[in-house]
């Protein structure tokens, strides 16, 4: 039994296999022939935080594969009331379910739940990592990069806050350089990852011979960007109290707008994990332009998550994938 908590727990070959499977399942689903590889499988989805994409995509992914998902909100189940903790909940849910997915900003709590669980656990986002988003982003980059460009020649340019809580940024920078890609973070002083925080991304760059660069000078690297990515500058309940200060600091120089996109590679695309605060994280002009692939990116959550579920839960997957091709 394996969990999907962090892409570091999986080899590059295993991750590439998942993406190949995601593309295969996408093709079959578009033909109306999604295989019911997970017939009868039950997934519990514990969401301590809000979610649109993760919740809906996992539920629909499993339904298309023949299984079914249950939405479990702490406070509605006993977990999160202070009455029943991770150990007892994990032991009980393991008797009912085949897999559990958890979104909880408390990273250590999700890791502790996984330790006690007798069924696979999927990290659906903590304050530190969002590995499901990273897999979807990898699939989207492979889909939208110029066909004649090797993955190792692709540069993703991340502009905006890269605080340690910026889970999307962490997840991408810990995965992409392992496949040889370059990840460049452009953010103002005080918003860049410290050496300690950046260590896994530097290790990823070393393993895959990709580049991981932190800069305070976006102008220096923007012309290399095949993909321009940003995340939330703040969002309701999270960094909201720093709203004015962040906007003043980021918008003049570390912000996605048409001027920035025009300085990137001519084929460059814009990505955001969403939800995006329009005209704060990025201008609506870019969001709605031909540069933007944010909705393709969101759609790929469905297929990359189907691949994660099948990898964890379908024992004869390798043969089935061959047969389905
Ligand atoms: N990107 C992402 O995880 O979206 P949700 O918060 O809507 O799940």
CSV table of C-alpha atoms and ligand atoms in Angstrom, one decimal:
chain,number,residue,atom,x,y,z
A,1,UNK,CA,0.0,0.0,0.0
A,2,UNK,CA,1.3,3.5,-0.9
A,3,UNK,CA,0.1,7.0,-0.1
A,4,UNK,CA,0.2,10.0,-2.4
A,5,UNK,CA,1.4,12.7,0.0
A,6,UNK,CA,4.4,14.2,-1.7
A,7,UNK,CA,5.8,13.7,-5.2
A,8,UNK,CA,9.1,13.0,-3.5
A,9,UNK,CA,7.7,9.6,-2.4
A,10,UNK,CA,7.5,8.6,-6.1
A,11,UNK,CA,10.3,8.1,-8.6
A,12,UNK,CA,10.4,10.2,-11.7
A,13,UNK,CA,9.6,7.2,-13.8
A,14,UNK,CA,6.5,6.4,-11.7
A,15,UNK,CA,5.4,10.0,-12.0
A,16,UNK,CA,5.9,10.0,-15.7
A,17,UNK,CA,3.8,6.8,-15.9
A,18,UNK,CA,1.0,8.5,-14.0
A,19,UNK,CA,1.0,11.4,-16.5
A,20,UNK,CA,1.0,8.9,-19.5
A,21,UNK,CA,-2.0,7.2,-17.9
A,22,UNK,CA,-3.7,10.6,-17.4
A,23,UNK,CA,-3.3,11.3,-21.1
A,24,UNK,CA,-4.7,7.9,-22.0
A,25,UNK,CA,-7.7,8.3,-19.7
A,26,UNK,CA,-8.3,11.8,-21.1
A,27,UNK,CA,-8.4,10.4,-24.6
A,28,UNK,CA,-10.7,7.5,-23.7
A,29,UNK,CA,-13.0,9.8,-21.7
A,30,UNK,CA,-13.3,12.2,-24.6
A,31,UNK,CA,-14.3,9.2,-26.7
A,32,UNK,CA,-17.0,8.3,-24.2
A,33,UNK,CA,-15.0,5.2,-23.3
A,34,UNK,CA,-13.7,5.8,-19.8
A,35,UNK,CA,-12.8,2.3,-18.4
A,36,UNK,CA,-14.4,1.4,-15.1
A,37,UNK,CA,-11.1,0.4,-13.5
A,38,UNK,CA,-12.2,1.3,-10.0
A,39,UNK,CA,-15.7,-0.3,-9.9
A,40,UNK,CA,-17.0,-0.5,-6.3
A,41,UNK,CA,-14.1,1.6,-4.9
A,42,UNK,CA,-15.0,4.0,-2.1
A,43,UNK,CA,-13.1,7.2,-1.4
A,44,UNK,CA,-13.6,9.4,1.7
A,45,UNK,CA,-12.8,13.1,1.1
A,46,UNK,CA,-12.0,15.0,4.3
A,47,UNK,CA,-12.0,18.8,3.6
A,48,UNK,CA,-11.1,20.9,6.5
A,49,UNK,CA,-10.8,23.8,4.0
A,50,UNK,CA,-12.9,25.0,1.1
A,51,UNK,CA,-12.4,23.6,-2.3
A,52,UNK,CA,-14.1,23.8,-5.8
A,53,UNK,CA,-11.6,22.0,-8.1
A,54,UNK,CA,-10.2,19.4,-5.8
A,55,UNK,CA,-13.5,18.3,-4.4
A,56,UNK,CA,-15.4,18.2,-7.6
A,57,UNK,CA,-12.6,16.7,-9.8
A,58,UNK,CA,-11.9,13.8,-7.4
A,59,UNK,CA,-15.6,13.0,-7.0
A,60,UNK,CA,-16.2,13.0,-10.7
A,61,UNK,CA,-12.9,11.2,-11.5
A,62,UNK,CA,-13.9,8.3,-9.3
A,63,UNK,CA,-17.5,8.2,-10.5
A,64,UNK,CA,-16.2,8.0,-14.1
A,65,UNK,CA,-13.9,5.1,-13.1
A,66,UNK,CA,-16.9,3.2,-11.5
A,67,UNK,CA,-16.4,4.1,-7.8
A,68,UNK,CA,-17.9,6.6,-5.5
A,69,UNK,CA,-16.8,9.3,-3.2
A,70,UNK,CA,-18.1,10.7,0.1
A,71,UNK,CA,-17.6,14.3,1.2
A,72,UNK,CA,-16.6,14.4,4.9
A,73,UNK,CA,-16.3,17.7,6.6
A,74,UNK,CA,-14.7,17.9,10.0
A,75,UNK,CA,-17.3,19.1,12.4
A,76,UNK,CA,-19.9,17.1,10.6
A,77,UNK,CA,-18.0,13.9,11.2
A,78,UNK,CA,-16.4,13.6,14.7
A,79,UNK,CA,-12.9,14.5,13.4
A,80,UNK,CA,-12.3,18.2,14.1
A,81,UNK,CA,-14.6,18.4,17.1
A,82,UNK,CA,-11.9,17.5,19.6
A,83,UNK,CA,-13.8,14.3,20.4
A,84,UNK,CA,-12.2,11.8,18.0
A,85,UNK,CA,-8.7,12.3,16.7
A,86,UNK,CA,-6.6,11.1,13.8
A,87,UNK,CA,-5.7,7.6,15.1
A,88,UNK,CA,-9.3,6.4,15.8
A,89,UNK,CA,-10.7,8.1,12.7
A,90,UNK,CA,-8.0,6.6,10.5
A,91,UNK,CA,-8.6,3.1,11.9
A,92,UNK,CA,-12.4,3.3,11.6
A,93,UNK,CA,-12.4,4.8,8.1
A,94,UNK,CA,-9.9,2.1,6.9
A,95,UNK,CA,-12.6,-0.5,7.7
A,96,UNK,CA,-15.1,1.2,5.4
A,97,UNK,CA,-13.2,2.9,2.7
A,98,UNK,CA,-10.6,2.0,0.1
A,99,UNK,CA,-8.9,5.4,0.1
A,100,UNK,CA,-9.0,8.7,2.0
A,101,UNK,CA,-8.2,12.1,0.7
A,102,UNK,CA,-7.5,15.0,3.1
A,103,UNK,CA,-7.2,18.8,2.7
A,104,UNK,CA,-6.0,20.3,5.9
A,105,UNK,CA,-3.5,23.2,6.2
A,106,UNK,CA,-2.0,21.4,9.2
A,107,UNK,CA,0.7,19.4,7.2
A,108,UNK,CA,1.8,17.4,10.2
A,109,UNK,CA,-1.8,16.3,11.0
A,110,UNK,CA,-2.2,14.9,7.5
A,111,UNK,CA,1.1,13.1,7.7
A,112,UNK,CA,0.0,11.7,11.1
A,113,UNK,CA,-3.4,10.5,9.7
A,114,UNK,CA,-1.5,8.8,6.9
A,115,UNK,CA,0.7,7.0,9.4
A,116,UNK,CA,-2.3,5.4,11.1
A,117,UNK,CA,-4.3,4.7,8.0
A,118,UNK,CA,-4.5,1.2,6.7
A,119,UNK,CA,-5.7,2.4,3.2
A,120,UNK,CA,-4.0,4.9,0.9
A,121,UNK,CA,-4.1,8.6,1.8
A,122,UNK,CA,-4.0,11.4,-0.8
A,123,UNK,CA,-2.7,14.9,0.2
A,124,UNK,CA,-5.4,17.2,-1.2
A,125,UNK,CA,-3.4,20.3,-0.1
A,126,UNK,CA,-1.7,21.3,3.2
A,127,UNK,CA,-0.1,24.6,4.0
A,128,UNK,CA,3.2,23.2,2.6
A,129,UNK,CA,2.4,21.1,-0.4
A,130,UNK,CA,-0.2,20.5,-3.1
A,131,UNK,CA,1.1,17.4,-5.0
A,132,UNK,CA,-2.2,16.8,-6.9
A,133,UNK,CA,-1.9,20.3,-8.3
A,134,UNK,CA,1.7,19.7,-9.3
A,135,UNK,CA,0.7,16.6,-11.3
A,136,UNK,CA,-2.0,18.5,-13.1
A,137,UNK,CA,0.4,21.3,-13.8
A,138,UNK,CA,2.9,18.9,-15.2
A,139,UNK,CA,0.3,17.3,-17.5
A,140,UNK,CA,-0.8,20.8,-18.6
A,141,UNK,CA,2.8,21.9,-19.4
A,142,UNK,CA,3.3,18.7,-21.4
A,143,UNK,CA,0.1,19.4,-23.3
A,144,UNK,CA,0.9,23.0,-24.1
A,145,UNK,CA,4.6,23.2,-24.6
A,146,UNK,CA,5.8,23.7,-28.2
A,147,UNK,CA,5.8,20.2,-29.7
A,148,UNK,CA,9.5,20.4,-30.8
A,149,UNK,CA,10.7,21.5,-27.4
A,150,UNK,CA,12.0,18.9,-24.9
A,151,UNK,CA,10.7,19.0,-21.4
A,152,UNK,CA,14.3,19.7,-20.2
A,153,UNK,CA,14.3,22.9,-22.3
A,154,UNK,CA,11.1,24.2,-20.8
A,155,UNK,CA,11.1,27.2,-18.4
A,156,UNK,CA,8.3,28.0,-16.0
A,157,UNK,CA,8.5,31.5,-14.6
A,158,UNK,CA,6.7,32.0,-11.3
A,159,UNK,CA,6.0,35.5,-10.4
A,160,UNK,CA,4.4,36.6,-7.1
A,161,UNK,CA,4.6,35.5,-3.5
A,162,UNK,CA,6.6,32.4,-2.8
A,163,UNK,CA,6.1,32.3,1.0
A,164,UNK,CA,6.4,28.9,2.4
A,165,UNK,CA,2.5,28.7,2.6
A,166,UNK,CA,2.4,29.2,-1.2
A,167,UNK,CA,1.7,25.5,-1.6
A,168,UNK,CA,1.3,25.5,-5.4
A,169,UNK,CA,4.8,27.1,-5.9
A,170,UNK,CA,6.4,24.6,-3.5
A,171,UNK,CA,4.8,21.7,-5.2
A,172,UNK,CA,5.8,22.8,-8.7
A,173,UNK,CA,9.4,23.7,-7.8
A,174,UNK,CA,9.9,20.4,-6.0
A,175,UNK,CA,8.7,18.4,-9.1
A,176,UNK,CA,9.5,20.2,-12.3
A,177,UNK,CA,13.3,20.4,-11.9
A,178,UNK,CA,13.4,16.7,-11.2
A,179,UNK,CA,12.2,16.3,-14.8
A,180,UNK,CA,14.9,18.6,-16.1
A,181,UNK,CA,12.7,21.7,-16.4
A,182,UNK,CA,13.7,25.2,-15.2
A,183,UNK,CA,11.7,26.9,-12.5
A,184,UNK,CA,12.4,30.6,-11.9
A,185,UNK,CA,10.8,32.4,-8.9
A,186,UNK,CA,10.6,36.1,-9.2
A,187,UNK,CA,9.4,37.8,-5.9
A,188,UNK,CA,10.4,40.8,-3.8
A,189,UNK,CA,12.8,40.7,-0.9
A,190,UNK,CA,11.2,39.0,2.1
A,191,UNK,CA,8.8,37.0,-0.1
A,192,UNK,CA,11.4,34.6,-1.5
A,193,UNK,CA,11.9,31.1,0.0
A,194,UNK,CA,14.8,31.0,2.5
A,195,UNK,CA,17.6,28.6,1.8
A,196,UNK,CA,16.1,26.1,4.2
A,197,UNK,CA,12.7,26.3,2.6
A,198,UNK,CA,14.2,26.1,-0.9
A,199,UNK,CA,16.3,23.0,-0.1
A,200,UNK,CA,13.9,20.4,-1.6
A,201,UNK,CA,13.6,22.5,-4.8
A,202,UNK,CA,17.4,22.7,-5.0
A,203,UNK,CA,17.6,19.0,-4.5
A,204,UNK,CA,15.1,18.5,-7.3
A,205,UNK,CA,17.2,20.6,-9.6
A,206,UNK,CA,20.3,18.6,-8.7
A,207,UNK,CA,18.5,15.3,-9.3
A,208,UNK,CA,17.0,16.2,-12.7
A,209,UNK,CA,19.6,18.7,-13.8
A,210,UNK,CA,16.9,21.4,-14.2
A,211,UNK,CA,17.4,24.9,-12.9
A,212,UNK,CA,15.8,26.3,-9.7
A,213,UNK,CA,16.4,30.1,-9.5
A,214,UNK,CA,15.2,32.7,-7.1
A,215,UNK,CA,15.4,36.3,-8.2
A,216,UNK,CA,14.2,39.7,-7.2
A,217,UNK,CA,14.6,40.9,-10.8
A,218,UNK,CA,11.8,39.5,-13.0
A,219,UNK,CA,13.1,41.6,-16.0
A,220,UNK,CA,16.2,39.5,-16.1
A,221,UNK,CA,14.5,36.2,-16.8
A,222,UNK,CA,11.0,36.9,-18.3
A,223,UNK,CA,12.2,36.5,-21.9
A,224,UNK,CA,13.0,32.8,-21.1
A,225,UNK,CA,9.5,32.0,-19.9
A,226,UNK,CA,7.5,29.3,-21.8
A,227,UNK,CA,5.0,29.4,-19.0
A,228,UNK,CA,4.2,32.3,-16.7
A,229,UNK,CA,2.6,31.2,-13.5
A,230,UNK,CA,1.2,33.0,-10.5
A,231,UNK,CA,-0.8,32.2,-7.4
A,232,UNK,CA,-2.9,34.1,-4.9
A,233,UNK,CA,-1.6,37.4,-3.6
A,234,UNK,CA,-4.0,36.9,-0.7
A,235,UNK,CA,-7.3,35.2,-0.3
A,236,UNK,CA,-10.3,35.5,2.1
A,237,UNK,CA,-9.0,34.5,5.5
A,238,UNK,CA,-5.5,34.1,4.4
A,239,UNK,CA,-3.0,37.0,4.2
A,240,UNK,CA,-6.1,39.2,3.8
A,241,UNK,CA,-4.9,41.5,6.6
A,242,UNK,CA,-1.8,42.2,4.4
A,243,UNK,CA,-3.9,43.0,1.4
A,244,UNK,CA,-2.9,46.7,1.0
A,245,UNK,CA,0.8,46.1,1.7
A,246,UNK,CA,1.0,43.1,-0.7
A,247,UNK,CA,-0.8,45.0,-3.5
A,248,UNK,CA,1.5,48.0,-3.1
A,249,UNK,CA,4.6,45.7,-3.2
A,250,UNK,CA,3.6,43.2,-5.9
A,251,UNK,CA,1.5,45.0,-8.5
A,252,UNK,CA,4.1,47.5,-9.8
A,253,UNK,CA,6.7,44.9,-10.6
A,254,UNK,CA,5.7,41.3,-9.7
A,255,UNK,CA,2.4,41.0,-11.4
A,256,UNK,CA,1.0,39.3,-14.4
A,257,UNK,CA,-0.4,41.7,-17.0
A,258,UNK,CA,-0.2,42.1,-20.8
A,259,UNK,CA,3.1,44.0,-20.7
A,260,UNK,CA,4.7,41.1,-18.8
A,261,UNK,CA,3.3,38.4,-21.1
A,262,UNK,CA,4.6,40.3,-24.2
A,263,UNK,CA,8.1,40.1,-22.8
A,264,UNK,CA,7.9,36.3,-22.4
A,265,UNK,CA,8.5,33.8,-25.2
A,266,UNK,CA,6.1,34.3,-28.2
A,267,UNK,CA,4.4,31.0,-27.5
A,268,UNK,CA,4.2,31.6,-23.7
A,269,UNK,CA,1.1,30.6,-21.8
A,270,UNK,CA,-0.3,31.8,-18.5
A,271,UNK,CA,-1.1,29.4,-15.7
A,272,UNK,CA,-2.8,29.8,-12.3
A,273,UNK,CA,-4.0,27.0,-10.0
A,274,UNK,CA,-7.2,28.9,-9.3
A,275,UNK,CA,-9.2,30.3,-7.6
A,276,UNK,CA,-7.7,33.6,-8.9
A,277,UNK,CA,-8.5,37.1,-7.6
A,278,UNK,CA,-9.0,38.8,-11.0
A,279,UNK,CA,-7.2,42.1,-11.3
A,280,UNK,CA,-5.3,41.3,-8.1
A,281,UNK,CA,-3.3,38.1,-8.9
A,282,UNK,CA,-3.5,38.8,-12.6
A,283,UNK,CA,-5.3,41.2,-14.9
A,284,UNK,CA,-8.6,40.0,-16.4
A,285,UNK,CA,-7.1,40.9,-19.7
A,286,UNK,CA,-4.5,38.2,-19.4
A,287,UNK,CA,-7.0,35.7,-17.8
A,288,UNK,CA,-9.3,36.0,-20.8
A,289,UNK,CA,-6.6,36.2,-23.5
A,290,UNK,CA,-5.2,33.6,-25.7
A,291,UNK,CA,-2.2,33.4,-23.4
A,292,UNK,CA,-4.4,31.9,-20.7
A,293,UNK,CA,-4.6,28.1,-20.3
A,294,UNK,CA,-6.1,28.2,-16.7
A,295,UNK,CA,-9.3,26.4,-17.6
A,296,UNK,CA,-7.4,23.6,-19.5
A,297,UNK,CA,-5.2,23.4,-16.5
A,298,UNK,CA,-8.3,23.1,-14.1
A,299,UNK,CA,-9.8,20.4,-16.4
A,300,UNK,CA,-6.6,18.4,-16.2
A,301,UNK,CA,-7.2,18.0,-12.4
A,302,UNK,CA,-9.8,15.4,-13.4
A,303,UNK,CA,-7.4,13.2,-15.5
A,304,UNK,CA,-4.3,13.5,-13.4
A,305,UNK,CA,-6.4,12.5,-10.4
A,306,UNK,CA,-7.9,9.6,-12.2
A,307,UNK,CA,-4.3,8.4,-12.8
A,308,UNK,CA,-3.4,8.9,-9.2
A,309,UNK,CA,-6.4,7.0,-8.0
A,310,UNK,CA,-5.8,4.1,-10.5
A,311,UNK,CA,-2.1,4.0,-9.5
A,312,UNK,CA,-2.9,3.7,-5.8
A,313,UNK,CA,-6.0,1.4,-6.1
A,314,UNK,CA,-5.9,-0.8,-9.3
A,315,UNK,CA,-3.4,-3.6,-8.8
A,316,UNK,CA,-3.3,-4.8,-12.4
A,317,UNK,CA,-2.8,-1.3,-13.8
A,318,UNK,CA,0.3,-1.9,-15.9
A,319,UNK,CA,-1.4,-4.6,-18.0
A,320,UNK,CA,-4.7,-2.8,-18.1
A,321,UNK,CA,-2.9,0.3,-19.5
A,322,UNK,CA,-1.3,-1.7,-22.2
A,323,UNK,CA,-4.6,-3.3,-23.1
A,324,UNK,CA,-6.4,0.0,-23.2
A,325,UNK,CA,-3.9,1.6,-25.6
B,1,LIG,N1,-6.4,24.6,-7.1
B,1,LIG,C1,-7.2,24.1,-6.1
B,1,LIG,O1,-6.8,23.2,-5.3
B,1,LIG,O2,-8.5,24.5,-6.2
B,1,LIG,P1,-9.6,24.3,-5.1
B,1,LIG,O3,-9.1,25.1,-3.8
B,1,LIG,O4,-10.8,24.8,-5.6
B,1,LIG,O5,-9.7,22.8,-4.8
